[in-house]
mmCIF file of C-alpha atoms and ligand atoms in Angstrom:
data_model
loop_
_atom_site.group_PDB
_atom_site.id
_atom_site.type_symbol
_atom_site.label_atom_id
_atom_site.label_comp_id
_atom_site.label_asym_id
_atom_site.label_seq_id
_atom_site.Cartn_x
_atom_site.Cartn_y
_atom_site.Cartn_z
ATOM 1 C CA UNK A 1 -1.383 26.068 -6.524
ATOM 2 C CA UNK A 2 1.887 26.374 -7.205
ATOM 3 C CA UNK A 3 2.887 23.362 -9.370
ATOM 4 C CA UNK A 4 6.716 23.353 -8.788
ATOM 5 C CA UNK A 5 6.414 24.220 -5.413
ATOM 6 C CA UNK A 6 4.254 21.397 -4.560
ATOM 7 C CA UNK A 7 6.306 19.195 -6.344
ATOM 8 C CA UNK A 8 9.435 20.256 -4.582
ATOM 9 C CA UNK A 9 7.796 19.488 -1.471
ATOM 10 C CA UNK A 10 8.211 15.705 -1.856
ATOM 11 C CA UNK A 11 11.022 15.939 -4.494
ATOM 12 C CA UNK A 12 8.855 15.138 -7.263
ATOM 13 C CA UNK A 13 10.749 14.287 -10.834
ATOM 14 C CA UNK A 14 7.708 14.859 -13.247
ATOM 15 C CA UNK A 15 3.849 15.722 -13.699
ATOM 16 C CA UNK A 16 1.748 15.126 -16.388
ATOM 17 C CA UNK A 17 -1.291 16.229 -17.798
ATOM 18 C CA UNK A 18 -2.947 14.716 -20.495
ATOM 19 C CA UNK A 19 -6.299 15.308 -22.149
ATOM 20 C CA UNK A 20 -8.371 13.159 -24.667
ATOM 21 C CA UNK A 21 -11.404 15.511 -26.196
ATOM 22 C CA UNK A 22 -13.181 12.675 -27.459
ATOM 23 C CA UNK A 23 -13.759 10.427 -24.429
ATOM 24 C CA UNK A 24 -13.505 13.054 -21.800
ATOM 25 C CA UNK A 25 -10.636 11.496 -20.363
ATOM 26 C CA UNK A 26 -8.408 14.110 -17.803
ATOM 27 C CA UNK A 27 -5.292 12.170 -16.929
ATOM 28 C CA UNK A 28 -2.825 13.636 -14.178
ATOM 29 C CA UNK A 29 0.447 11.123 -14.050
ATOM 30 C CA UNK A 30 2.632 12.080 -11.037
ATOM 31 C CA UNK A 31 6.114 10.634 -11.071
ATOM 32 C CA UNK A 32 7.954 11.207 -7.497
ATOM 33 C CA UNK A 33 11.466 9.082 -8.379
ATOM 34 C CA UNK A 34 13.146 6.889 -10.573
ATOM 35 C CA UNK A 35 16.225 6.349 -9.472
ATOM 36 C CA UNK A 36 15.490 2.449 -8.564
ATOM 37 C CA UNK A 37 13.673 1.874 -11.921
ATOM 38 C CA UNK A 38 10.520 2.571 -13.439
ATOM 39 C CA UNK A 39 7.756 4.236 -11.404
ATOM 40 C CA UNK A 40 4.809 1.919 -11.043
ATOM 41 C CA UNK A 41 1.370 2.600 -9.249
ATOM 42 C CA UNK A 42 -2.086 1.991 -10.350
ATOM 43 C CA UNK A 43 -4.845 4.090 -11.583
ATOM 44 C CA UNK A 44 -7.301 5.337 -9.399
ATOM 45 C CA UNK A 45 -10.649 7.191 -10.560
ATOM 46 C CA UNK A 46 -12.249 9.431 -7.787
ATOM 47 C CA UNK A 47 -14.722 11.997 -7.525
ATOM 48 C CA UNK A 48 -12.459 15.244 -6.346
ATOM 49 C CA UNK A 49 -14.266 18.607 -5.941
ATOM 50 C CA UNK A 50 -11.326 20.585 -7.507
ATOM 51 C CA UNK A 51 -8.662 20.027 -9.860
ATOM 52 C CA UNK A 52 -6.040 20.764 -6.899
ATOM 53 C CA UNK A 53 -7.417 18.113 -4.574
ATOM 54 C CA UNK A 54 -6.618 15.661 -7.748
ATOM 55 C CA UNK A 55 -3.268 16.896 -8.280
ATOM 56 C CA UNK A 56 -2.380 16.640 -4.559
ATOM 57 C CA UNK A 57 -3.856 12.845 -4.215
ATOM 58 C CA UNK A 58 -1.147 12.043 -7.568
ATOM 59 C CA UNK A 59 1.389 13.781 -5.856
ATOM 60 C CA UNK A 60 0.726 11.972 -2.299
ATOM 61 C CA UNK A 61 -0.133 8.968 -3.644
ATOM 62 C CA UNK A 62 2.986 8.693 -5.835
ATOM 63 C CA UNK A 63 5.246 9.232 -2.973
ATOM 64 C CA UNK A 64 3.750 6.504 -1.116
ATOM 65 C CA UNK A 65 4.763 4.638 -3.720
ATOM 66 C CA UNK A 66 8.080 5.310 -4.004
ATOM 67 C CA UNK A 67 8.577 4.658 -0.365
ATOM 68 C CA UNK A 68 6.343 1.085 -0.859
ATOM 69 C CA UNK A 69 8.328 0.105 -3.346
ATOM 70 C CA UNK A 70 11.876 1.389 -2.261
ATOM 71 C CA UNK A 71 11.055 -0.259 1.124
ATOM 72 C CA UNK A 72 9.754 -3.900 -0.182
ATOM 73 C CA UNK A 73 13.198 -4.127 -2.207
ATOM 74 C CA UNK A 74 11.943 -3.493 -5.508
ATOM 75 C CA UNK A 75 13.751 -2.047 -8.196
ATOM 76 C CA UNK A 76 10.654 0.299 -9.399
ATOM 77 C CA UNK A 77 10.216 3.983 -8.541
ATOM 78 C CA UNK A 78 6.581 5.309 -7.574
ATOM 79 C CA UNK A 79 3.615 6.914 -9.549
ATOM 80 C CA UNK A 80 0.089 7.342 -9.861
ATOM 81 C CA UNK A 81 -2.506 8.205 -12.689
ATOM 82 C CA UNK A 82 -5.042 9.764 -11.036
ATOM 83 C CA UNK A 83 -8.573 10.425 -13.905
ATOM 84 C CA UNK A 84 -10.485 13.657 -12.604
ATOM 85 C CA UNK A 85 -13.778 15.181 -13.654
ATOM 86 C CA UNK A 86 -15.950 12.207 -13.106
ATOM 87 C CA UNK A 87 -15.795 10.950 -16.886
ATOM 88 C CA UNK A 88 -18.173 8.119 -18.118
ATOM 89 C CA UNK A 89 -16.386 4.920 -18.250
ATOM 90 C CA UNK A 90 -15.960 3.789 -21.725
ATOM 91 C CA UNK A 91 -13.542 1.560 -23.833
ATOM 92 C CA UNK A 92 -12.442 4.960 -26.245
ATOM 93 C CA UNK A 93 -11.650 6.580 -22.238
ATOM 94 C CA UNK A 94 -9.118 3.535 -21.249
ATOM 95 C CA UNK A 95 -7.410 3.285 -24.954
ATOM 96 C CA UNK A 96 -6.885 6.699 -24.498
ATOM 97 C CA UNK A 97 -5.342 6.406 -21.156
ATOM 98 C CA UNK A 98 -3.235 3.308 -22.201
ATOM 99 C CA UNK A 99 -1.976 5.262 -25.393
ATOM 100 C CA UNK A 100 -1.016 8.554 -22.958
ATOM 101 C CA UNK A 101 0.558 5.445 -20.462
ATOM 102 C CA UNK A 102 2.397 4.207 -23.750
ATOM 103 C CA UNK A 103 3.659 7.904 -24.766
ATOM 104 C CA UNK A 104 5.782 8.073 -21.361
ATOM 105 C CA UNK A 105 7.926 5.343 -23.177
ATOM 106 C CA UNK A 106 8.247 2.761 -20.130
ATOM 107 C CA UNK A 107 9.093 5.173 -17.613
ATOM 108 C CA UNK A 108 5.207 4.779 -15.521
ATOM 109 C CA UNK A 109 3.732 1.305 -15.077
ATOM 110 C CA UNK A 110 -0.015 1.360 -13.939
ATOM 111 C CA UNK A 111 -2.641 -1.000 -13.615
ATOM 112 C CA UNK A 112 -5.706 -1.424 -10.657
ATOM 113 C CA UNK A 113 -6.508 0.558 -7.936
ATOM 114 C CA UNK A 114 -9.678 2.491 -6.161
ATOM 115 C CA UNK A 115 -12.793 2.430 -8.883
ATOM 116 C CA UNK A 116 -10.870 0.663 -11.583
ATOM 117 C CA UNK A 117 -11.689 -2.940 -12.531
ATOM 118 C CA UNK A 118 -9.958 -5.987 -14.200
ATOM 119 C CA UNK A 119 -11.892 -4.722 -17.185
ATOM 120 C CA UNK A 120 -10.679 -1.566 -17.235
ATOM 121 C CA UNK A 121 -7.066 -3.044 -16.755
ATOM 122 C CA UNK A 122 -7.520 -4.976 -19.968
ATOM 123 C CA UNK A 123 -8.961 -2.383 -22.166
ATOM 124 C CA UNK A 124 -5.604 -0.375 -20.951
ATOM 125 C CA UNK A 125 -3.845 -3.394 -21.945
ATOM 126 C CA UNK A 126 -5.116 -3.668 -25.540
ATOM 127 C CA UNK A 127 -3.047 -0.720 -26.492
ATOM 128 C CA UNK A 128 -0.275 -0.181 -23.800
ATOM 129 C CA UNK A 129 2.783 -3.046 -22.982
ATOM 130 C CA UNK A 130 2.878 -0.919 -19.698
ATOM 131 C CA UNK A 131 0.014 -2.325 -17.581
ATOM 132 C CA UNK A 132 0.806 -4.909 -14.758
ATOM 133 C CA UNK A 133 -1.470 -6.945 -12.161
ATOM 134 C CA UNK A 134 -3.370 -8.244 -15.330
ATOM 135 C CA UNK A 135 -5.593 -11.627 -14.891
ATOM 136 C CA UNK A 136 -3.316 -13.243 -17.254
ATOM 137 C CA UNK A 137 -0.342 -12.499 -15.276
ATOM 138 C CA UNK A 138 -0.346 -11.935 -11.117
ATOM 139 C CA UNK A 139 -4.133 -11.473 -11.531
ATOM 140 C CA UNK A 140 -5.953 -10.532 -7.844
ATOM 141 C CA UNK A 141 -3.071 -9.292 -5.469
ATOM 142 C CA UNK A 142 -5.207 -9.640 -2.323
ATOM 143 C CA UNK A 143 -3.972 -13.170 -1.219
ATOM 144 C CA UNK A 144 -0.298 -11.597 -1.455
ATOM 145 C CA UNK A 145 -1.499 -8.639 0.394
ATOM 146 C CA UNK A 146 -2.886 -10.870 3.434
ATOM 147 C CA UNK A 147 0.354 -13.440 3.401
ATOM 148 C CA UNK A 148 2.372 -10.338 3.705
ATOM 149 C CA UNK A 149 -0.048 -8.805 6.594
ATOM 150 C CA UNK A 150 0.499 -12.534 8.102
ATOM 151 C CA UNK A 151 4.001 -12.266 7.592
ATOM 152 C CA UNK A 152 3.773 -8.669 9.593
ATOM 153 C CA UNK A 153 1.775 -9.824 12.809
ATOM 154 C CA UNK A 154 4.499 -12.628 12.870
ATOM 155 C CA UNK A 155 6.977 -10.049 13.073
ATOM 156 C CA UNK A 156 5.459 -7.720 15.768
ATOM 157 C CA UNK A 157 4.530 -11.301 17.706
ATOM 158 C CA UNK A 158 8.606 -11.929 17.463
ATOM 159 C CA UNK A 159 9.297 -8.140 18.555
ATOM 160 C CA UNK A 160 7.130 -7.654 21.272
ATOM 161 C CA UNK A 161 6.735 -11.847 22.874
ATOM 162 C CA UNK A 162 10.141 -13.147 21.475
ATOM 163 C CA UNK A 163 8.285 -15.798 19.674
ATOM 164 C CA UNK A 164 6.216 -15.566 16.369
ATOM 165 C CA UNK A 165 3.977 -17.940 16.320
ATOM 166 C CA UNK A 166 0.208 -16.845 16.550
ATOM 167 C CA UNK A 167 -0.767 -19.678 18.012
ATOM 168 C CA UNK A 168 -3.153 -19.136 21.163
ATOM 169 C CA UNK A 169 -2.338 -15.654 20.377
ATOM 170 C CA UNK A 170 -5.964 -12.750 20.068
ATOM 171 C CA UNK A 171 -5.878 -11.057 17.137
ATOM 172 C CA UNK A 172 -8.300 -8.229 16.629
ATOM 173 C CA UNK A 173 -9.023 -7.829 12.637
ATOM 174 C CA UNK A 174 -10.897 -4.660 11.401
ATOM 175 C CA UNK A 175 -12.419 -5.255 7.893
ATOM 176 C CA UNK A 176 -12.881 -8.731 6.736
ATOM 177 C CA UNK A 177 -13.183 -8.160 2.557
ATOM 178 C CA UNK A 178 -10.723 -9.405 0.484
ATOM 179 C CA UNK A 179 -7.708 -9.251 2.556
ATOM 180 C CA UNK A 180 -9.213 -9.546 6.056
ATOM 181 C CA UNK A 181 -10.871 -12.568 5.413
ATOM 182 C CA UNK A 182 -7.689 -14.364 4.042
ATOM 183 C CA UNK A 183 -5.728 -13.107 6.447
ATOM 184 C CA UNK A 184 -8.347 -14.381 9.043
ATOM 185 C CA UNK A 185 -7.868 -17.902 6.983
ATOM 186 C CA UNK A 186 -4.365 -18.080 7.477
ATOM 187 C CA UNK A 187 -4.205 -17.122 11.290
ATOM 188 C CA UNK A 188 -6.800 -19.455 12.055
ATOM 189 C CA UNK A 189 -4.999 -22.113 10.422
ATOM 190 C CA UNK A 190 -2.378 -21.911 13.040
ATOM 191 C CA UNK A 191 -4.640 -21.633 15.996
ATOM 192 C CA UNK A 192 -5.104 -17.879 16.135
ATOM 193 C CA UNK A 193 -7.982 -16.674 18.545
ATOM 194 C CA UNK A 194 -9.864 -14.002 16.147
ATOM 195 C CA UNK A 195 -11.797 -11.572 16.826
ATOM 196 C CA UNK A 196 -13.243 -9.242 13.943
ATOM 197 C CA UNK A 197 -15.766 -6.372 12.953
ATOM 198 C CA UNK A 198 -17.015 -5.306 9.828
ATOM 199 C CA UNK A 199 -19.790 -2.725 8.688
ATOM 200 C CA UNK A 200 -21.077 -5.641 6.026
ATOM 201 C CA UNK A 201 -22.837 -8.298 7.857
ATOM 202 C CA UNK A 202 -22.126 -10.932 5.033
ATOM 203 C CA UNK A 203 -18.507 -10.820 6.007
ATOM 204 C CA UNK A 204 -18.065 -10.765 9.718
ATOM 205 C CA UNK A 205 -20.889 -13.701 9.325
ATOM 206 C CA UNK A 206 -18.052 -15.918 6.659
ATOM 207 C CA UNK A 207 -15.908 -15.009 9.293
ATOM 208 C CA UNK A 208 -17.338 -16.613 11.914
ATOM 209 C CA UNK A 209 -18.540 -19.617 10.090
ATOM 210 C CA UNK A 210 -15.002 -20.376 8.301
ATOM 211 C CA UNK A 211 -12.701 -19.662 11.186
ATOM 212 C CA UNK A 212 -14.112 -19.325 14.288
ATOM 213 C CA UNK A 213 -14.174 -15.518 15.038
ATOM 214 C CA UNK A 214 -16.054 -13.375 17.334
ATOM 215 C CA UNK A 215 -17.723 -10.754 15.786
ATOM 216 C CA UNK A 216 -18.341 -7.321 17.936
ATOM 217 C CA UNK A 217 -19.515 -4.022 16.770
ATOM 218 C CA UNK A 218 -17.209 -1.348 14.945
ATOM 219 C CA UNK A 219 -16.140 0.760 17.396
ATOM 220 C CA UNK A 220 -15.751 -2.050 20.552
ATOM 221 C CA UNK A 221 -12.961 -3.554 18.155
ATOM 222 C CA UNK A 222 -11.128 -0.705 19.550
ATOM 223 C CA UNK A 223 -11.667 -1.469 23.104
ATOM 224 C CA UNK A 224 -10.778 -4.922 22.985
ATOM 225 C CA UNK A 225 -7.652 -6.308 24.814
ATOM 226 C CA UNK A 226 -5.698 -8.233 22.379
ATOM 227 C CA UNK A 227 -1.690 -8.895 20.996
ATOM 228 C CA UNK A 228 -2.539 -7.588 17.793
ATOM 229 C CA UNK A 229 -4.833 -5.196 16.192
ATOM 230 C CA UNK A 230 -4.778 -5.446 12.174
ATOM 231 C CA UNK A 231 -6.698 -2.985 10.662
ATOM 232 C CA UNK A 232 -7.734 -4.247 7.158
ATOM 233 C CA UNK A 233 -10.761 -2.298 6.153
ATOM 234 C CA UNK A 234 -9.979 1.727 5.313
ATOM 235 C CA UNK A 235 -7.601 4.384 6.229
ATOM 236 C CA UNK A 236 -7.336 7.123 8.964
ATOM 237 C CA UNK A 237 -8.212 4.198 11.688
ATOM 238 C CA UNK A 238 -5.271 5.044 13.981
ATOM 239 C CA UNK A 239 -6.564 8.610 15.615
ATOM 240 C CA UNK A 240 -5.334 10.404 18.630
ATOM 241 C CA UNK A 241 -8.427 9.420 20.457
ATOM 242 C CA UNK A 242 -8.875 5.657 19.443
ATOM 243 C CA UNK A 243 -4.625 4.859 20.146
ATOM 244 C CA UNK A 244 -5.488 6.591 23.548
ATOM 245 C CA UNK A 245 -7.473 3.582 24.610
ATOM 246 C CA UNK A 246 -6.185 0.645 22.782
ATOM 247 C CA UNK A 247 -5.270 -2.637 24.650
ATOM 248 C CA UNK A 248 -2.878 -4.102 22.377
ATOM 249 C CA UNK A 249 0.322 -4.603 22.082
ATOM 250 C CA UNK A 250 0.917 -4.319 18.786
ATOM 251 C CA UNK A 251 -0.634 -3.325 15.286
ATOM 252 C CA UNK A 252 -0.096 -4.870 11.736
ATOM 253 C CA UNK A 253 -2.717 -4.578 9.172
ATOM 254 C CA UNK A 254 -3.224 -3.889 5.106
ATOM 255 C CA UNK A 255 -4.837 -0.862 5.420
ATOM 256 C CA UNK A 256 -3.443 2.400 3.580
ATOM 257 C CA UNK A 257 -2.561 5.409 5.278
ATOM 258 C CA UNK A 258 -4.027 3.826 8.833
ATOM 259 C CA UNK A 259 -2.453 7.455 10.760
ATOM 260 C CA UNK A 260 -4.797 9.467 11.031
ATOM 261 C CA UNK A 261 -2.924 12.687 11.944
ATOM 262 C CA UNK A 262 1.107 12.870 12.159
ATOM 263 C CA UNK A 263 1.350 12.691 16.248
ATOM 264 C CA UNK A 264 0.667 9.089 16.136
ATOM 265 C CA UNK A 265 3.096 7.211 15.601
ATOM 266 C CA UNK A 266 4.673 8.645 18.567
ATOM 267 C CA UNK A 267 1.604 8.302 20.552
ATOM 268 C CA UNK A 268 1.846 4.826 19.862
ATOM 269 C CA UNK A 269 5.375 4.584 20.760
ATOM 270 C CA UNK A 270 4.472 6.391 23.988
ATOM 271 C CA UNK A 271 1.743 3.779 25.057
ATOM 272 C CA UNK A 272 4.170 0.958 24.561
ATOM 273 C CA UNK A 273 2.078 -0.231 21.705
ATOM 274 C CA UNK A 274 4.457 -1.419 18.684
ATOM 275 C CA UNK A 275 2.895 -0.286 15.001
ATOM 276 C CA UNK A 276 4.375 -2.051 12.017
ATOM 277 C CA UNK A 277 4.252 0.834 9.432
ATOM 278 C CA UNK A 278 1.328 0.119 6.753
ATOM 279 C CA UNK A 279 3.181 0.356 3.229
ATOM 280 C CA UNK A 280 5.936 -2.382 5.018
ATOM 281 C CA UNK A 281 2.982 -4.603 5.969
ATOM 282 C CA UNK A 282 0.775 -4.429 2.872
ATOM 283 C CA UNK A 283 3.917 -4.468 0.061
ATOM 284 C CA UNK A 284 2.757 -8.433 -0.779
ATOM 285 C CA UNK A 285 0.451 -6.711 -3.578
ATOM 286 C CA UNK A 286 3.060 -5.007 -5.185
ATOM 287 C CA UNK A 287 6.003 -7.578 -4.550
ATOM 288 C CA UNK A 288 3.612 -10.123 -6.278
ATOM 289 C CA UNK A 289 3.260 -7.770 -9.361
ATOM 290 C CA UNK A 290 7.099 -7.226 -9.776
ATOM 291 C CA UNK A 291 7.273 -10.995 -10.015
ATOM 292 C CA UNK A 292 5.890 -10.503 -13.507
ATOM 293 C CA UNK A 293 9.511 -9.059 -14.230
ATOM 294 C CA UNK A 294 11.360 -11.434 -13.259
ATOM 295 C CA UNK A 295 12.728 -14.169 -15.676
ATOM 296 C CA UNK A 296 10.014 -16.830 -16.983
ATOM 297 C CA UNK A 297 7.209 -14.446 -15.864
ATOM 298 C CA UNK A 298 5.124 -14.469 -13.262
ATOM 299 C CA UNK A 299 5.471 -17.479 -10.837
ATOM 300 C CA UNK A 300 3.474 -17.437 -7.802
ATOM 301 C CA UNK A 301 5.999 -19.213 -5.706
ATOM 302 C CA UNK A 302 8.659 -17.132 -6.394
ATOM 303 C CA UNK A 303 6.398 -14.224 -5.702
ATOM 304 C CA UNK A 304 4.851 -15.812 -2.373
ATOM 305 C CA UNK A 305 8.585 -16.110 -0.911
ATOM 306 C CA UNK A 306 9.386 -12.699 -1.848
ATOM 307 C CA UNK A 307 6.228 -11.794 -0.062
ATOM 308 C CA UNK A 308 7.253 -13.796 3.169
ATOM 309 C CA UNK A 309 9.911 -11.363 3.296
ATOM 310 C CA UNK A 310 8.276 -8.805 5.144
ATOM 311 C CA UNK A 311 8.973 -10.375 8.104
ATOM 312 C CA UNK A 312 12.750 -9.330 7.725
ATOM 313 C CA UNK A 313 12.189 -5.621 6.330
ATOM 314 C CA UNK A 314 9.877 -5.090 9.699
ATOM 315 C CA UNK A 315 12.276 -6.478 11.829
ATOM 316 C CA UNK A 316 14.723 -4.343 10.456
ATOM 317 C CA UNK A 317 12.708 -1.051 10.426
ATOM 318 C CA UNK A 318 12.086 -2.303 14.118
ATOM 319 C CA UNK A 319 15.888 -2.234 14.632
ATOM 320 C CA UNK A 320 16.501 1.130 12.915
ATOM 321 C CA UNK A 321 13.703 2.663 15.005
ATOM 322 C CA UNK A 322 15.458 1.339 18.688
ATOM 323 C CA UNK A 323 18.568 2.246 17.027
ATOM 324 C CA UNK A 324 17.750 5.961 15.708
ATOM 325 C CA UNK A 325 15.338 6.635 18.971
ATOM 326 C CA UNK A 326 12.981 6.812 16.190
ATOM 327 C CA UNK A 327 9.191 6.169 15.618
ATOM 328 C CA UNK A 328 8.777 2.951 13.623
ATOM 329 C CA UNK A 329 7.349 4.923 10.610
ATOM 330 C CA UNK A 330 9.944 7.097 10.409
ATOM 331 C CA UNK A 331 12.348 4.351 10.352
ATOM 332 C CA UNK A 332 10.563 2.832 7.332
ATOM 333 C CA UNK A 333 10.781 6.061 5.519
ATOM 334 C CA UNK A 334 14.682 6.189 6.409
ATOM 335 C CA UNK A 335 15.220 2.724 5.511
ATOM 336 C CA UNK A 336 13.114 3.406 1.686
ATOM 337 C CA UNK A 337 14.915 6.800 1.307
ATOM 338 C CA UNK A 338 18.468 5.469 2.309
ATOM 339 C CA UNK A 339 17.814 2.190 -0.297
ATOM 340 C CA UNK A 340 16.941 5.318 -2.877
ATOM 341 C CA UNK A 341 19.880 7.736 -1.671
ATOM 342 C CA UNK A 342 22.265 4.105 -2.061
ATOM 343 C CA UNK A 343 21.396 4.385 -5.763
ATOM 344 C CA UNK A 344 21.165 8.103 -7.102
ATOM 345 C CA UNK A 345 23.765 9.023 -9.262
ATOM 346 C CA UNK A 346 26.100 10.902 -7.605
ATOM 347 C CA UNK A 347 27.682 14.613 -8.910
ATOM 348 C CA UNK A 348 29.693 13.944 -12.006
ATOM 349 C CA UNK A 349 33.310 13.598 -11.386
ATOM 350 C CA UNK A 350 35.703 13.492 -14.638
ATOM 351 C CA UNK A 351 37.583 10.435 -14.826
ATOM 352 C CA UNK A 352 41.128 10.475 -13.445
ATOM 353 C CA UNK A 353 43.967 12.155 -15.801
ATOM 354 C CA UNK A 354 41.306 12.896 -17.994
HETATM 355 P P1 NAD B 1 -12.037 -5.138 0.374
HETATM 356 O O1 NAD B 1 -13.133 -3.784 -0.276
HETATM 357 O O2 NAD B 1 -12.626 -6.572 0.230
HETATM 358 O O3 NAD B 1 -12.646 -5.373 2.191
HETATM 359 C C1 NAD B 1 -12.322 -4.027 2.760
HETATM 360 C C2 NAD B 1 -13.904 -4.462 4.343
HETATM 361 O O4 NAD B 1 -13.669 -3.668 5.127
HETATM 362 C C3 NAD B 1 -14.941 -4.858 3.388
HETATM 363 O O5 NAD B 1 -15.727 -6.088 3.792
HETATM 364 C C4 NAD B 1 -15.761 -3.353 4.033
HETATM 365 O O6 NAD B 1 -17.119 -3.767 4.504
HETATM 366 C C5 NAD B 1 -15.212 -3.280 5.126
HETATM 367 N N1 NAD B 1 -15.160 -1.853 6.167
HETATM 368 C C6 NAD B 1 -15.259 -0.740 5.436
HETATM 369 N N2 NAD B 1 -15.362 0.258 6.429
HETATM 370 C C7 NAD B 1 -15.308 -0.194 7.662
HETATM 371 C C8 NAD B 1 -15.728 0.257 8.837
HETATM 372 N N3 NAD B 1 -15.897 1.399 8.986
HETATM 373 N N4 NAD B 1 -14.979 -0.557 9.753
HETATM 374 C C9 NAD B 1 -15.220 -2.167 9.590
HETATM 375 N N5 NAD B 1 -14.937 -2.813 8.230
HETATM 376 C C10 NAD B 1 -15.392 -1.653 7.085
HETATM 377 O O7 NAD B 1 -10.614 -4.493 1.014
HETATM 378 P P2 NAD B 1 -9.446 -5.285 0.207
HETATM 379 O O8 NAD B 1 -8.738 -5.732 -0.976
HETATM 380 O O9 NAD B 1 -9.682 -6.302 1.302
HETATM 381 O O10 NAD B 1 -8.110 -4.193 1.032
HETATM 382 C C11 NAD B 1 -8.436 -4.095 2.546
HETATM 383 C C12 NAD B 1 -7.457 -2.976 3.083
HETATM 384 O O11 NAD B 1 -5.807 -3.234 2.396
HETATM 385 C C13 NAD B 1 -7.664 -1.338 1.941
HETATM 386 O O12 NAD B 1 -7.565 -0.353 2.856
HETATM 387 C C14 NAD B 1 -6.652 -1.170 0.793
HETATM 388 O O13 NAD B 1 -6.385 -0.428 0.357
HETATM 389 C C15 NAD B 1 -5.496 -2.064 1.625
HETATM 390 N N6 NAD B 1 -4.585 -3.007 0.471
HETATM 391 C C16 NAD B 1 -5.153 -3.895 -0.214
HETATM 392 C C17 NAD B 1 -4.312 -4.459 -1.480
HETATM 393 C C18 NAD B 1 -4.662 -5.662 -2.136
HETATM 394 O O14 NAD B 1 -4.311 -6.618 -2.716
HETATM 395 N N7 NAD B 1 -6.232 -5.658 -1.784
HETATM 396 C C19 NAD B 1 -3.208 -3.892 -1.091
HETATM 397 C C20 NAD B 1 -2.529 -3.516 -0.497
HETATM 398 C C21 NAD B 1 -3.538 -2.485 0.583
#
C-alpha cells in the first residue's frame, strides 16, 4: 500500500501507528481533518485479515467522521482509531491506548465503537483526558441517535407529503435494537403504524408488545408498501436490487453506510424515493457527545435540543440537492465540505503596508 497516495485520496492530514510490545497493542489512528476543531471518532476493535485492510478502514471511517461532524454543525474534525491484530483485551492494552491518545496532545478525542465496551472506555480514561461518551458524562448515545432519526423521519415526510407529522403514517423499521426500538417508541407515541423486522425474535416481540408493531421476516420488509423505510440494523442494506423494488416514498434510518454501491443514491432519486443521507440522520450520537464540551458540561436537555436540529439540516440538504440537481448524498457531502472550506485558513497574505 502506498501510504501517502492513500492519504491523498480523501485529503487525510495524519496517519499514526502505535505499538506497545508489553500489551500487544497495535493501534492505527487516522486523522482526516482538523480544520473545524480536534478530530473525534470512536475506537474500533475488529478482525482484519491484513494490515492494509485495517489502515483502509481507519482512513475511510475517519473521513466519514469529518463529514458527520461537519454536517452536524460541530466544531470537530474526523478521526478513527483502529486496533489491529486481534489482541487479548486487558487493562494494560487500554492504558497503552490511552497513553498514545494523550501523546497526540488533544488533536484526537476517542470513545466507544464496534468491539469496545463501556468498561474498556473507562480503562482508557484512567490515563487519558481525551476520552468522550463515558457513563459519567454523556453515556449511551443510542437515545440521542434514535431521537435524531425520528426528526429525520419527520423531515422526509415534510418533504414528500408537505406535513411532518408521523400520525397515521406507515413506517418500516429494519433492526429494533437500541436505536430501532427507541425510534419505535417515539413513532408509536405519535400514532404511526409500524412494521418491523429483526433477526432476533426477542427484539421483534418487544416491538410488537410495547408498540403494536406488525412483524415481518427479513427480506419481506423491503417488499412492504409504506411511507418511510428506516434502516436501523447494519450497513450496506440499500443494494441496487432492493432499491429497484422498494415501495416507500422515503428512507431515513440510523444505520451507518446504508448505501451498498455508489450508484444507489442516483437509482433512488430516479425512482422518486427521497434518501436522507445516513451520516446526517445518525448525527444524534456525536451531537450528544459534543455537549460535553459546552459550558457547565453535559446537559441532556440542551443536547437533545441540538439533536432536534437534524430536521433543519436535512431540509437544507434537500434544498441543495434540488437547486444543484445532485443526489441528496452528494448534497450532504457538499454542505459538510463547504463548511470546512469556509473555516480553512486561506493562503498567507502579508498585511497591508508590511
Ligand atoms: P444494536 O446492535 O443495538 O441493534 C441492531 C439490531 O439490528 C439488533 O437488534 C440486531 O438483531 C438487528 N439486526 C442485525 N442484522 C439484521 C438484519 N440482517 N436484519 C434485521 N435486523 C438485523 O445497534 P444500535 O445501537 O441500535 O445501532 C443500530 C445502527 O445505527 C447501527 O448501524 C449503528 O452503527 C448505527 N448507529 C448507532 C448509534 C448509537 O448511538 N447506538 C449512533 C449512530 C449510528
